[in-house]
Amino acid sequence: MSRIAYVNGRYLPLTAAQVRVEDRGFQFGDGVYEVVHLHRGRFTDEDKHLDRLDRSLGELRITRPVSRAALAGIIREVVERNRLHANGLVYIQITRGAARREHVFPAARTRPTLVVTARAIPAFPRDVDAWATAIITGPDQRWDRCDIKSVNLLPNVLAKQAAREAGAFEMALVDADGMITECASSNLWIVDAEGRLRTRPLGHEILPGCTRAALAELLADERVTLSETAFSLEELRRAREVFITSATSFVRPVIAVDGDPVEDGKVGPVTRRLFAAFTRHVQGALSNAA
Ligand code: PDD
């Protein structure tokens, strides 16, 4: 069965779906996106993703092409037409639309472009040890509004490729002060040498991850306290535990940083507990009901 995409009001086979050459997403990276996980036909943290999409649009002054309710309907229709009843990802992209190429915003009547695609992904990981991965570190070369989920991802692409070429899954990004911001496509957490769970506080330097927010809400039940304080590259190297979060990584243990094992190179107890808590959240939370 060929995959189906939604483009500006039409559902088309993916291979036939097109946007215009002068689309500002293509010309300037002038657009925003979301990636939402689908577990057994149910969205994980859908409201958080749609809230963040609204915020990204607002920050860039891109008008929303359809109402939120209509968008939620389109997403469901794309899932349905792709017969995604198991595990999948939905990708939503909105750009400032197609217009003669000029940097300044186009005329107000220019319609934003809305694209929604979906695809199947492997089943949610059952085995946290098998899910563990390795990261490298490198300079954060992005702009100073990383809180906006823009499609302008060149530094992230280069960082992720460097990680891949080093045999790692992610690159932890280090700012000019030697502090970690996040990874190329995920948020980064540590259990530091004193046993405190830490992740960088929200601000312009990181994306406010939906998985980060959902996990933070689960911590009280796990009786784990979170310290939202920036940590340095040195602290990352000395951490007892390291993990990343994202819509596609969920809670993913990191057992090596720049080729050196984290502690004994095995998944630590806090990561193990939080992976289990997030698994229950994905599988069960009534608030996620589609
Ligand atoms: N990436 N930080 C960055 C830079 C990201 O690109 C992402 C998500 C995250 C985690 O956000 P969330 O938990 O809402 O997925 C943090 C997506 C998955 C992507 O670009 O494919």
Short mmCIF file of C-alpha atoms in Angstrom, two decimals, residues 37-42 79 83-89 119-124:
data_model
loop_
_atom_site.label_atom_id
_atom_site.label_comp_id
_atom_site.label_asym_id
_atom_site.label_seq_id
_atom_site.Cartn_x
_atom_site.Cartn_y
_atom_site.Cartn_z
CA HIS A 37 4.41 9.36 18.39
CA LEU A 38 1.52 6.98 17.88
CA HIS A 39 1.28 3.89 20.06
CA ARG A 40 -1.31 1.28 19.07
CA GLY A 41 -3.31 3.98 17.34
CA ARG A 42 -3.09 6.38 20.29
CA VAL A 79 -3.26 7.93 10.35
CA ARG A 83 -3.73 2.21 8.29
CA LEU A 84 -1.39 2.92 11.16
CA HIS A 85 -2.97 0.93 13.94
CA ALA A 86 0.28 -0.10 15.62
CA ASN A 87 3.29 2.15 16.18
CA GLY A 88 3.96 5.16 14.08
CA LEU A 89 5.05 8.74 13.76
CA ARG A 119 4.82 6.24 8.85
CA ALA A 120 5.11 3.02 10.78
CA ILE A 121 7.99 2.58 13.23
CA PRO A 122 9.20 -0.43 15.22
CA ALA A 123 7.26 -1.43 18.34
CA PHE A 124 7.90 0.48 21.56
#
